[in-house]
mmCIF file of C-alpha atoms in Angstrom:
data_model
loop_
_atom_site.group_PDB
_atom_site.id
_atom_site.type_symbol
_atom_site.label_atom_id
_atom_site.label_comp_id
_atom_site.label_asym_id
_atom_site.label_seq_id
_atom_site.Cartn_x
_atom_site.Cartn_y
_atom_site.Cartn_z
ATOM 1 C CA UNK A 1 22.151 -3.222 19.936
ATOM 2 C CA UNK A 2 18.521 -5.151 21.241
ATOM 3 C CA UNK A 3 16.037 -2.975 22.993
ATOM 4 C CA UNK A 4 12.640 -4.057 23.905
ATOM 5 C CA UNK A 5 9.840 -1.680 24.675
ATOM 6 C CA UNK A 6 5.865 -1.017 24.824
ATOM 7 C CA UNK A 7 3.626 1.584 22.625
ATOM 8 C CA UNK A 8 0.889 2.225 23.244
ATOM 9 C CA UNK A 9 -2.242 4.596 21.418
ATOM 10 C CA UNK A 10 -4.899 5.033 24.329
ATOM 11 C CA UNK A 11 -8.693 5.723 22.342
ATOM 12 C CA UNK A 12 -11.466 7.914 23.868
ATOM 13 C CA UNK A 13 -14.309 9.679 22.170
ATOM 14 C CA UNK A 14 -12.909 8.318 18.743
ATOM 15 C CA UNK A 15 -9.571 9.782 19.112
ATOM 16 C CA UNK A 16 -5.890 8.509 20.135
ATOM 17 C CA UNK A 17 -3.590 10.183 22.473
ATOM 18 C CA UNK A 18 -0.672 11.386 20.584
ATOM 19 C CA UNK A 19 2.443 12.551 21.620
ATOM 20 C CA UNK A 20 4.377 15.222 19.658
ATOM 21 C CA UNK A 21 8.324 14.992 20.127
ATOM 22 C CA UNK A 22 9.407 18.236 20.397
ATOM 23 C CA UNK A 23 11.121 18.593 23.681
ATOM 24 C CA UNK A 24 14.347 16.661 23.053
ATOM 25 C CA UNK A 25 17.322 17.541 20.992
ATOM 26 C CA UNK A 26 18.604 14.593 20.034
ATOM 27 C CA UNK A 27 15.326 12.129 20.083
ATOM 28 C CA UNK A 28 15.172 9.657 17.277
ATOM 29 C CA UNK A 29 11.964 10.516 16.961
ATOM 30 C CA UNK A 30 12.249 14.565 16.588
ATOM 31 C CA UNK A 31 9.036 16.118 15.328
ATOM 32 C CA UNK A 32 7.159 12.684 14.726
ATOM 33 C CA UNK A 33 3.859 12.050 16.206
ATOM 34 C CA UNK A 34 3.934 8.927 17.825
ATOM 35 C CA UNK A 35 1.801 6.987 20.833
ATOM 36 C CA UNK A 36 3.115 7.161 24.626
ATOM 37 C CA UNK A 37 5.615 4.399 25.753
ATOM 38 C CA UNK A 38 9.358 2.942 26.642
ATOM 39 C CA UNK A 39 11.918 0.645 27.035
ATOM 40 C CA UNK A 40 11.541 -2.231 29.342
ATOM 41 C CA UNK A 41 13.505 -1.576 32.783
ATOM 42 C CA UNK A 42 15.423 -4.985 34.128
ATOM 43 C CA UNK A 43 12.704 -7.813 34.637
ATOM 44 C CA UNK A 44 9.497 -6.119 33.487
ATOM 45 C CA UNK A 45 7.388 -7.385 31.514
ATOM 46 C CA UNK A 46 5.370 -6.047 28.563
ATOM 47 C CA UNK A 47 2.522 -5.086 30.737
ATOM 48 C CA UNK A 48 4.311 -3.822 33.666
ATOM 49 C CA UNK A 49 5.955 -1.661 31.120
ATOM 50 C CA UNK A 50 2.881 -0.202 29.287
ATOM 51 C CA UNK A 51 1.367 0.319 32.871
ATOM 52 C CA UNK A 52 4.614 2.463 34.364
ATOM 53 C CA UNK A 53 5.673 4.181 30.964
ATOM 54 C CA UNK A 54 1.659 5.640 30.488
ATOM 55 C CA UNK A 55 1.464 6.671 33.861
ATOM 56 C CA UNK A 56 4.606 8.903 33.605
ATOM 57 C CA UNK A 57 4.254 10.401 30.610
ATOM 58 C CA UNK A 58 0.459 10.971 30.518
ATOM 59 C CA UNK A 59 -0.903 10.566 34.385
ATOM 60 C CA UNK A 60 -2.796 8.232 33.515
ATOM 61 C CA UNK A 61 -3.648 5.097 35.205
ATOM 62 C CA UNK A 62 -4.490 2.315 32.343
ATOM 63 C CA UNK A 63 -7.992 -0.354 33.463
ATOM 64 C CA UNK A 64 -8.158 -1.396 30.209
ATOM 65 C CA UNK A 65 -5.450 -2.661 27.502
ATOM 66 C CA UNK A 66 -5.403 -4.889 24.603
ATOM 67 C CA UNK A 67 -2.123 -6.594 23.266
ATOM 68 C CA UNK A 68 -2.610 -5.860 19.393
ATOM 69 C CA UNK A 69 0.837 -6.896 17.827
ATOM 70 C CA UNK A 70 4.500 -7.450 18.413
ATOM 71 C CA UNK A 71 6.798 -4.960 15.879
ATOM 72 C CA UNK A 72 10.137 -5.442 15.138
ATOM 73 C CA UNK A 73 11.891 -2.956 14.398
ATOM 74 C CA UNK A 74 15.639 -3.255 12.838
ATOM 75 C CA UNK A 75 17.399 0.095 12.037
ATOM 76 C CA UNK A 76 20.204 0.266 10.193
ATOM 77 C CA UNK A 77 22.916 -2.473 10.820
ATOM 78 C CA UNK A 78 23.343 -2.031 14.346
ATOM 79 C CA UNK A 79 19.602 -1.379 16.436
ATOM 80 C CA UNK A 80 17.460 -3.919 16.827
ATOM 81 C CA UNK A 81 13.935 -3.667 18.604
ATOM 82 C CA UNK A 82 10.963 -5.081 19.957
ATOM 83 C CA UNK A 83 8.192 -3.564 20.461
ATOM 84 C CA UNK A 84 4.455 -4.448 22.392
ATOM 85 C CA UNK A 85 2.478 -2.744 20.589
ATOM 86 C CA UNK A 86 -1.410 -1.880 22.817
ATOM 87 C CA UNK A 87 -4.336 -0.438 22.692
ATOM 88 C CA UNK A 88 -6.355 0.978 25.551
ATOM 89 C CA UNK A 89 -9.859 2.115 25.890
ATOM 90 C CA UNK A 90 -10.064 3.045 29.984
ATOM 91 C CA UNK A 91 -8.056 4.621 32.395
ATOM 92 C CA UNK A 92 -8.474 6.569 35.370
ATOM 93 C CA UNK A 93 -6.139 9.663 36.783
ATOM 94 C CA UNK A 94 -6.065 13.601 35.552
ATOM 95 C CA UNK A 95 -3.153 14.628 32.550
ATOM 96 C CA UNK A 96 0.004 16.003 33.217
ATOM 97 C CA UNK A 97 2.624 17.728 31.129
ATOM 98 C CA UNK A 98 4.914 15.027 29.500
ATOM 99 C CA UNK A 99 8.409 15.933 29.634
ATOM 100 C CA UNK A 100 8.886 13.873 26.268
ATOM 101 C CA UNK A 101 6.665 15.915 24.287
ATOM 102 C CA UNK A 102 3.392 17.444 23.776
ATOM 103 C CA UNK A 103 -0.013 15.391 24.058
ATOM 104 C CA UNK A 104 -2.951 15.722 22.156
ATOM 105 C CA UNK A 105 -6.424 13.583 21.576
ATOM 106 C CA UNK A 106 -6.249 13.342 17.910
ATOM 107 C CA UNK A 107 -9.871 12.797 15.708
ATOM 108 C CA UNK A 108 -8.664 8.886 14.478
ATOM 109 C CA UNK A 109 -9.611 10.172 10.412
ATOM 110 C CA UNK A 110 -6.816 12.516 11.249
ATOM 111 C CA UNK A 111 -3.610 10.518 12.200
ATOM 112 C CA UNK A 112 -3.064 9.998 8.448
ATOM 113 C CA UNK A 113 -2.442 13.869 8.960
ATOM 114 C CA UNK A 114 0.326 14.340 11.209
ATOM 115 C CA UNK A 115 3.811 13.566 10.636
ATOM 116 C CA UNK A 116 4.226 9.669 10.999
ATOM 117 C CA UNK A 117 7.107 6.946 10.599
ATOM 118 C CA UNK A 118 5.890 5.326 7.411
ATOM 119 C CA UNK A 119 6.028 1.858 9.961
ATOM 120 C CA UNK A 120 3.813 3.631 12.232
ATOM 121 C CA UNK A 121 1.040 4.366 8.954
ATOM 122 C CA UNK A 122 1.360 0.129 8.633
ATOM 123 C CA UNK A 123 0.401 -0.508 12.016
ATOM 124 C CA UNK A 124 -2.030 2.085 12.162
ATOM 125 C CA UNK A 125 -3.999 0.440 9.353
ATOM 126 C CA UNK A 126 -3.458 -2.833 10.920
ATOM 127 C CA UNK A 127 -5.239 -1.634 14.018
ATOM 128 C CA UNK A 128 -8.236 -0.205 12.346
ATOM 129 C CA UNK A 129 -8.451 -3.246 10.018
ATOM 130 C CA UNK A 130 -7.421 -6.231 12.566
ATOM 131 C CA UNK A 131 -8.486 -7.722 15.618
ATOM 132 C CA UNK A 132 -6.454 -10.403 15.974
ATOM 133 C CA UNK A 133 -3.031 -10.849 17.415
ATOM 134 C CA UNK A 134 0.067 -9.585 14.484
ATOM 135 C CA UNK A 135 3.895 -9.663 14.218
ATOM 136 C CA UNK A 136 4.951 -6.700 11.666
ATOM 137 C CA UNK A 137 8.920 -6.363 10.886
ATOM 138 C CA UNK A 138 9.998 -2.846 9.837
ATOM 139 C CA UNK A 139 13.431 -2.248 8.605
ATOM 140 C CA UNK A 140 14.812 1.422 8.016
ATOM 141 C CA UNK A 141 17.555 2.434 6.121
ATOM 142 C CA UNK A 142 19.961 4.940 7.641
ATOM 143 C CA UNK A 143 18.076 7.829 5.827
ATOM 144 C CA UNK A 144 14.584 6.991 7.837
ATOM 145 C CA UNK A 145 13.758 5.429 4.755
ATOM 146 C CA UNK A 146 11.163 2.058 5.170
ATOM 147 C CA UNK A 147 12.968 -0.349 2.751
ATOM 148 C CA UNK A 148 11.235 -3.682 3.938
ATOM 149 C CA UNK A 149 7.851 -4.908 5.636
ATOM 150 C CA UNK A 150 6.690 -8.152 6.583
ATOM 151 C CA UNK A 151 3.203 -9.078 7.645
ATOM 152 C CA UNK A 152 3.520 -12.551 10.229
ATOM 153 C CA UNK A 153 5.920 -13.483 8.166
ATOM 154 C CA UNK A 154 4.845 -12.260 5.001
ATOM 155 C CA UNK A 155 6.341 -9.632 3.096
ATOM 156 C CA UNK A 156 4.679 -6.722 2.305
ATOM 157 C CA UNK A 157 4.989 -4.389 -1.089
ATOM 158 C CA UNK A 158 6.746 -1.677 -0.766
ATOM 159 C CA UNK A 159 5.883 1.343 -3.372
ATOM 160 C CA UNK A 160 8.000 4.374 -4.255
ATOM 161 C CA UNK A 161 5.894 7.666 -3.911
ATOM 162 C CA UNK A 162 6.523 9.608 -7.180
ATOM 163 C CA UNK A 163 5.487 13.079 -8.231
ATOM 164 C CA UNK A 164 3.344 13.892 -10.930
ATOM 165 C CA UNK A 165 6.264 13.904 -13.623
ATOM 166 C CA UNK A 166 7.187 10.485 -12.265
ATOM 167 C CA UNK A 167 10.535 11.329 -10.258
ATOM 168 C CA UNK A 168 10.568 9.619 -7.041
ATOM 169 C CA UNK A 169 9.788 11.820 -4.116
ATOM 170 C CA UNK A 170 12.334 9.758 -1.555
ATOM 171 C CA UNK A 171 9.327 8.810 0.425
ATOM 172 C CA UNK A 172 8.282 4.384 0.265
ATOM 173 C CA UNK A 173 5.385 3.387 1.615
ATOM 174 C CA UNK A 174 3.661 0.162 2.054
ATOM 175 C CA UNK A 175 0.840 -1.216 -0.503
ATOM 176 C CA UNK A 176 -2.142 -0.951 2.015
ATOM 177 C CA UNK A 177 -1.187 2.599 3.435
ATOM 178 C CA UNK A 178 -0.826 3.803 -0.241
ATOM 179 C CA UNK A 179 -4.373 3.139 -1.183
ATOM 180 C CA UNK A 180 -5.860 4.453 2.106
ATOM 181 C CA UNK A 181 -3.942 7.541 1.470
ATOM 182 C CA UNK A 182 -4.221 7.483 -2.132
ATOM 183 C CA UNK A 183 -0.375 8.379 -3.040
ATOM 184 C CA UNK A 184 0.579 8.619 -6.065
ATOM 185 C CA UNK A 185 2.829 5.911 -7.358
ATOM 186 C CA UNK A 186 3.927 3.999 -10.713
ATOM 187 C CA UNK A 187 2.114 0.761 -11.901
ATOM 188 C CA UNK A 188 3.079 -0.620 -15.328
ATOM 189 C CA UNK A 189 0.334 -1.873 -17.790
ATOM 190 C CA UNK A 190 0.779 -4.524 -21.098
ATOM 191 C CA UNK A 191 -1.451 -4.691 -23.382
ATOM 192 C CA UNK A 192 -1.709 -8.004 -25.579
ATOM 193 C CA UNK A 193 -3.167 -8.319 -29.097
ATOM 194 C CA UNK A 194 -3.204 -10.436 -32.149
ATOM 195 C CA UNK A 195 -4.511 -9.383 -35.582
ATOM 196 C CA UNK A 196 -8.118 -10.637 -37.015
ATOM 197 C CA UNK A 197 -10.382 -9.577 -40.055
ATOM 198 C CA UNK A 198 -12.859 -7.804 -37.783
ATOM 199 C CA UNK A 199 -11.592 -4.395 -36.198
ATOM 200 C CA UNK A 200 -7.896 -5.533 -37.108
ATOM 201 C CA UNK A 201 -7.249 -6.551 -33.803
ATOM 202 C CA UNK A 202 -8.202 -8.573 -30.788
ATOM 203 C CA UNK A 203 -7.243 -7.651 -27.415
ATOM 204 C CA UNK A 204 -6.352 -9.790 -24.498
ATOM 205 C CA UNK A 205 -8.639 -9.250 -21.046
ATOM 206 C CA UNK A 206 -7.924 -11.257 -17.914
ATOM 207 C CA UNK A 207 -10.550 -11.177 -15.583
ATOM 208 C CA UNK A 208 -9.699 -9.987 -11.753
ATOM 209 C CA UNK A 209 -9.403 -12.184 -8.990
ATOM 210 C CA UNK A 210 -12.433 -11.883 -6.741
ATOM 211 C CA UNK A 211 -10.152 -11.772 -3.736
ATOM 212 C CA UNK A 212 -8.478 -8.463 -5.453
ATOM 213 C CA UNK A 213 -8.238 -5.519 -2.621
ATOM 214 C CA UNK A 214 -10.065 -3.715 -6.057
ATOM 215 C CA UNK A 215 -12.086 -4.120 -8.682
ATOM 216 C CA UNK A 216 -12.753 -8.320 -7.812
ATOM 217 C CA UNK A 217 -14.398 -9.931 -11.011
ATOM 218 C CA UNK A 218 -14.133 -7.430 -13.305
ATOM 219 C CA UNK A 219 -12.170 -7.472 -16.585
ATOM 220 C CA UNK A 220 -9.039 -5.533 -16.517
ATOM 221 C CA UNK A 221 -5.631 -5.170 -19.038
ATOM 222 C CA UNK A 222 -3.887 -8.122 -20.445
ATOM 223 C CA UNK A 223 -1.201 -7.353 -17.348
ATOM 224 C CA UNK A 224 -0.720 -4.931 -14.993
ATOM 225 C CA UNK A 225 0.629 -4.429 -11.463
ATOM 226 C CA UNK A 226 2.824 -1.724 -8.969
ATOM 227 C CA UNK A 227 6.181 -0.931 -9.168
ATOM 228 C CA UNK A 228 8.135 -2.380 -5.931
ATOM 229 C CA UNK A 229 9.844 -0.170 -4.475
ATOM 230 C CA UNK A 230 13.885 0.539 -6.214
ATOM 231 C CA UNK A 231 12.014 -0.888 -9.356
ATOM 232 C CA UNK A 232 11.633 0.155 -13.005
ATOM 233 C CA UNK A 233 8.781 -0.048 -15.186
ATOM 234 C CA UNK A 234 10.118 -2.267 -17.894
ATOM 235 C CA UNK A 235 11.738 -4.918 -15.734
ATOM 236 C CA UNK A 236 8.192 -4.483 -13.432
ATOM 237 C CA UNK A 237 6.219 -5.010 -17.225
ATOM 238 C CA UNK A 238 8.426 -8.258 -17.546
ATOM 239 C CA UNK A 239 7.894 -9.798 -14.084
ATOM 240 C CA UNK A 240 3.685 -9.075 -14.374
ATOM 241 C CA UNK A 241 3.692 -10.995 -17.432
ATOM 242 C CA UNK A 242 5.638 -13.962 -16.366
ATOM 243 C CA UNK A 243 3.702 -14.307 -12.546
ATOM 244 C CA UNK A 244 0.309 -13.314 -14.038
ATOM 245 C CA UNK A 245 -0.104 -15.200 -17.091
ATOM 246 C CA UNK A 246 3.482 -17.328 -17.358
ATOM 247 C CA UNK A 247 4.433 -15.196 -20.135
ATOM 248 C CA UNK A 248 7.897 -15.322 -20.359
ATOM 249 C CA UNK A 249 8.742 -12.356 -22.356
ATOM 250 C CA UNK A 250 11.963 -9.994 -23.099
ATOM 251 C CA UNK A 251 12.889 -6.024 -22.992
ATOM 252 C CA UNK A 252 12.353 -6.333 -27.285
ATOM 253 C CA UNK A 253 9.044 -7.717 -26.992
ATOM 254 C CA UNK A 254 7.445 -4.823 -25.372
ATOM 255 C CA UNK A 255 6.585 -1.293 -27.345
ATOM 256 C CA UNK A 256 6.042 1.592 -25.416
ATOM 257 C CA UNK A 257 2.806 3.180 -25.875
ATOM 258 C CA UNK A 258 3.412 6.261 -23.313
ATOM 259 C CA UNK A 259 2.204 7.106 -19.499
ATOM 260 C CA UNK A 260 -1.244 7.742 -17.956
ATOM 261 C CA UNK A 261 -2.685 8.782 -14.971
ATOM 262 C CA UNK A 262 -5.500 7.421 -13.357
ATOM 263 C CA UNK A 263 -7.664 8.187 -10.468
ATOM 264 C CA UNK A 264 -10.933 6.677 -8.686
ATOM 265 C CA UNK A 265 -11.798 5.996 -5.272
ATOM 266 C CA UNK A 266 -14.396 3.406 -4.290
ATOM 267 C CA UNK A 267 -15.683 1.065 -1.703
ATOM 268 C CA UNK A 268 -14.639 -2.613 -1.931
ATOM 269 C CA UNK A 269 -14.723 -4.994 0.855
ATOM 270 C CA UNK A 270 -16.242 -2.594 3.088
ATOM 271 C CA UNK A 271 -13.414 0.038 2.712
ATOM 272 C CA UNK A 272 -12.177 2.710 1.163
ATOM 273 C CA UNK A 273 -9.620 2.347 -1.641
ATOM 274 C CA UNK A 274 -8.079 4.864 -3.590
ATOM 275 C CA UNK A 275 -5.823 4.936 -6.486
ATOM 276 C CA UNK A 276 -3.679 7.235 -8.172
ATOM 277 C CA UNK A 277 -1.266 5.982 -10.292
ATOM 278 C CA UNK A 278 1.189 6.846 -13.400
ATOM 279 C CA UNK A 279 0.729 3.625 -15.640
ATOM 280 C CA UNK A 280 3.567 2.908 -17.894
ATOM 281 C CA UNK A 281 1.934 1.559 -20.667
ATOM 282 C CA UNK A 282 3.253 -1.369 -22.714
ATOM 283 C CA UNK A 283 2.138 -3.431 -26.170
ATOM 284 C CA UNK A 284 2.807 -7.186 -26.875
ATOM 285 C CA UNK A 285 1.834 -8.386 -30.119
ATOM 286 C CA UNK A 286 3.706 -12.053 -30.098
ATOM 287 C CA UNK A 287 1.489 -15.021 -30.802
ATOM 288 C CA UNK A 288 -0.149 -15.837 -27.442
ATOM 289 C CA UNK A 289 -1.925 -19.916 -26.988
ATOM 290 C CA UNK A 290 -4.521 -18.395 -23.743
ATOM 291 C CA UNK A 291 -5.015 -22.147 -23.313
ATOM 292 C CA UNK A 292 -1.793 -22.669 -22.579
ATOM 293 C CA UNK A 293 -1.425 -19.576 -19.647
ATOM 294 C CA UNK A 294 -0.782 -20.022 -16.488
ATOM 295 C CA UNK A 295 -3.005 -18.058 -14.327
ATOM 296 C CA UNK A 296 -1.811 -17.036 -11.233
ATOM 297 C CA UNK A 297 -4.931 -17.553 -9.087
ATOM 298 C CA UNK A 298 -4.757 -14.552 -6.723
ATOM 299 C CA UNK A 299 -4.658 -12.190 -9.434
ATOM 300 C CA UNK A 300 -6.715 -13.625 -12.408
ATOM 301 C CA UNK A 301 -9.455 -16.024 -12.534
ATOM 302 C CA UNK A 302 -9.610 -16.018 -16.276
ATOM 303 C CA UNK A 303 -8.884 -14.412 -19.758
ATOM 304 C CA UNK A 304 -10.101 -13.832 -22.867
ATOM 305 C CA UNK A 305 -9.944 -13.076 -26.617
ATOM 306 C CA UNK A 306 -12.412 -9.719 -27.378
ATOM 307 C CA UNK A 307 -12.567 -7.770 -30.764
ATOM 308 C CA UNK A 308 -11.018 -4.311 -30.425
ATOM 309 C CA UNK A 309 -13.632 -1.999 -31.497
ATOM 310 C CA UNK A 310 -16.323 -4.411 -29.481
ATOM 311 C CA UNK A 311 -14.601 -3.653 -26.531
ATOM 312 C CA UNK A 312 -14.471 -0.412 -27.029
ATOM 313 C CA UNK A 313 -17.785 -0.084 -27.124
ATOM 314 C CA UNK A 314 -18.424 -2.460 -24.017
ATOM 315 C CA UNK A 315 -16.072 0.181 -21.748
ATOM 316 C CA UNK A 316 -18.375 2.895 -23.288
ATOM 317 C CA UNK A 317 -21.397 1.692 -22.270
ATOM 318 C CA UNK A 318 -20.347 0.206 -19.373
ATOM 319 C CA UNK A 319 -22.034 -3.096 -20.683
ATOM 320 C CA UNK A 320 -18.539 -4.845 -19.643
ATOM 321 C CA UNK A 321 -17.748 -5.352 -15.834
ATOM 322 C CA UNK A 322 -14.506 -3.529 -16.544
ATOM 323 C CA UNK A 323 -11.829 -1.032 -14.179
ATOM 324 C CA UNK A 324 -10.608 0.166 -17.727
ATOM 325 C CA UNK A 325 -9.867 3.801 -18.628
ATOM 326 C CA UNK A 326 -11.178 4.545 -22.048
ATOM 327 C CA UNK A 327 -8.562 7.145 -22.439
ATOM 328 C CA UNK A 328 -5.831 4.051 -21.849
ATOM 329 C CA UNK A 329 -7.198 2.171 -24.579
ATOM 330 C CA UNK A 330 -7.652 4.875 -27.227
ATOM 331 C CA UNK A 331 -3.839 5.301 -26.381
ATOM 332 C CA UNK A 332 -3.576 1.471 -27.789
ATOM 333 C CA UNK A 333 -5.968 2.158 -30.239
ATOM 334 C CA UNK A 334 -4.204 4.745 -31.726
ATOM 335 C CA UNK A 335 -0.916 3.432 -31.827
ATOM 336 C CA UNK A 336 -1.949 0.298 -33.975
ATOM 337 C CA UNK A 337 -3.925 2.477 -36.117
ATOM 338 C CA UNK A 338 -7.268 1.428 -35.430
ATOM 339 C CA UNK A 339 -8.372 4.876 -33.995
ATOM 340 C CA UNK A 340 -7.339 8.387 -34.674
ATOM 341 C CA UNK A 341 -7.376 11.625 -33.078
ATOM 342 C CA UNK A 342 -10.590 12.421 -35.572
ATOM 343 C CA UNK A 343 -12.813 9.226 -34.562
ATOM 344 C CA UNK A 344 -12.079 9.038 -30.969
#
């Protein structure tokens, strides 16, 4: 089944006109918060749409309308739809009641709030983040679950939200909405090092990407990255290495360590980013040429070769440019014996 319609989120004093579905019994959208729209009658077009379905359900007569993005929408095996997605910032006429739901002018820094298709959190941060013209696919499982996301063209990571003992909470979203939100989800982290007659070891530190969405330039784990979506750790631990560094490793090459958490929120690129993650962390300890890596160029601009106990010391006092946790490391440290429970 193809069906073509408009949405549309009209602004005014910083807020977005919502509509609450609460009215019908059987709407595919039940108890979701969603903008005001429809499906195309015979020979409209996009705009003739936008311009009837607003002015039913809201009163509203729209003066002034941007065409943001085009979504497509594919649900299931057997719906298929396209949707105009606007914006509008002008419009004359006085409210009425909406026999589709309830409206309400929401504050924009509370959407994030309400009860949302996970799609509808994507496009939402494509709005506040884009100006230009987007296509954004969405595909839904028959459980309402978002199990793929592409970006003009592009797919999009998809990360299982997890709870704090790690069991997946049923809920996926997508990489950007994660960090605006800051929902906890699993990342896996390996840790490479070679013996020397220093500290006893050397650890491995690539260098971050200055395009990175966090933490560009500074010097970060050997490898580390999210867990897609319908993913576990270790085979997540085995990919990292081999599209980070070309490190083509197996399940018997990595050790273990144990989990951590970490948390931070910061500024980069002029917004807000927050993590929350449960790190699976991982050792390597076979012999590793960094001068015969491959560096994959969006991630890691370089690595390096630093003393254990000197870079210990470098996270402490923050002489490094570094997005390690100290805690993180001691958990290395301690499992190759350099530190103990006594000299942390």
């Amino acid at each position: 089944m193809r069906k073509e319609s408009t949405l549309c989120y009209i602004e005014q004093d910083n807020k977005y006109l919502m509509l609450h579905r609460v009215v019908k019994k059987n709407d595919v959208n039940k108890d979701k918060w969603i903008g005001v729209g429809g499906h195309f009658e015979h020979g409209e077009s996009p705009e003739e749409c936008l311009l009837r379905e607003v002015k039913e359900e809201t009163g509203y007569t729209l003066t002034s309308w941007k065409y943001r993005g085009i979504v497509t929408f594919v649900y299931g095996e057997d719906v298929i739809e396209y949707m105009s997605l606007y914006t509008a910032d002008a419009f004359t006429g006085e409210p009425i009641e909406c026999d589709e739901g309830v409206l309400e002018w929401v504050e924009k820094d509370r959407i994030g709030e309400l009860n949302l298709w996970e799609g509808d959190r994507v496009f939402f941060r494509l709005l506040d983040e884009r100006e230009d013209f987007f296509s954004l696919k969405l595909v839904y499982n028959k459980s309402d679950v978002l199990e793929y996301a592409a970006l003009d063209g592009i797919p999009m990571e998809l990360f299982d939200v997890i709870n704090p003992d790690g069991s997946k909470t049923g809920v996926v979203k997508e990489r950007g909405v994660a960090h605006r939100e800051g929902a906890l989800h699993a990342t896996v982290h390996t840790w490479i090092v070679r013996k020397n007659d220093k500290s006893g070891y050397d650890v491995l530190l690539q260098k971050r990407s200055l395009c990175k969405d966090s933490n560009p330039g500074s010097y970060d784990i050997s490898s580390a990255g999210h867990v897609d979506a319908g993913d576990e750790t270790l085979e997540s631990a085995l990919r990292e290495l081999w599209e980070e560094l070309g490190i083509e490793a197996t399940e018997d090459d990595l050790t273990e360590v144990g989990v951590h958490r970490g948390q931070f929120e910061a500024v980069f690129h002029g917004r807000l980013f927050k993590d929350n993650e449960l790190s699976t962390v991982y050792l390597y300890q076979k012999p590793v040429d960094i001068t015969t890596l491959t560096l994959q160029e969006s991630e890691v601009s370089e690595v390096i070769w630093m003393d254990f106990s000197e870079c210990r010391e470098k996270i402490k006092n923050k002489s490094l440019p570094n997005c390690i946790y100290l805690e993180e490391f001691d958990m290395i440290g301690e499992k190759l014996g350099i530190l103990s429970e006594k000299n942390i």
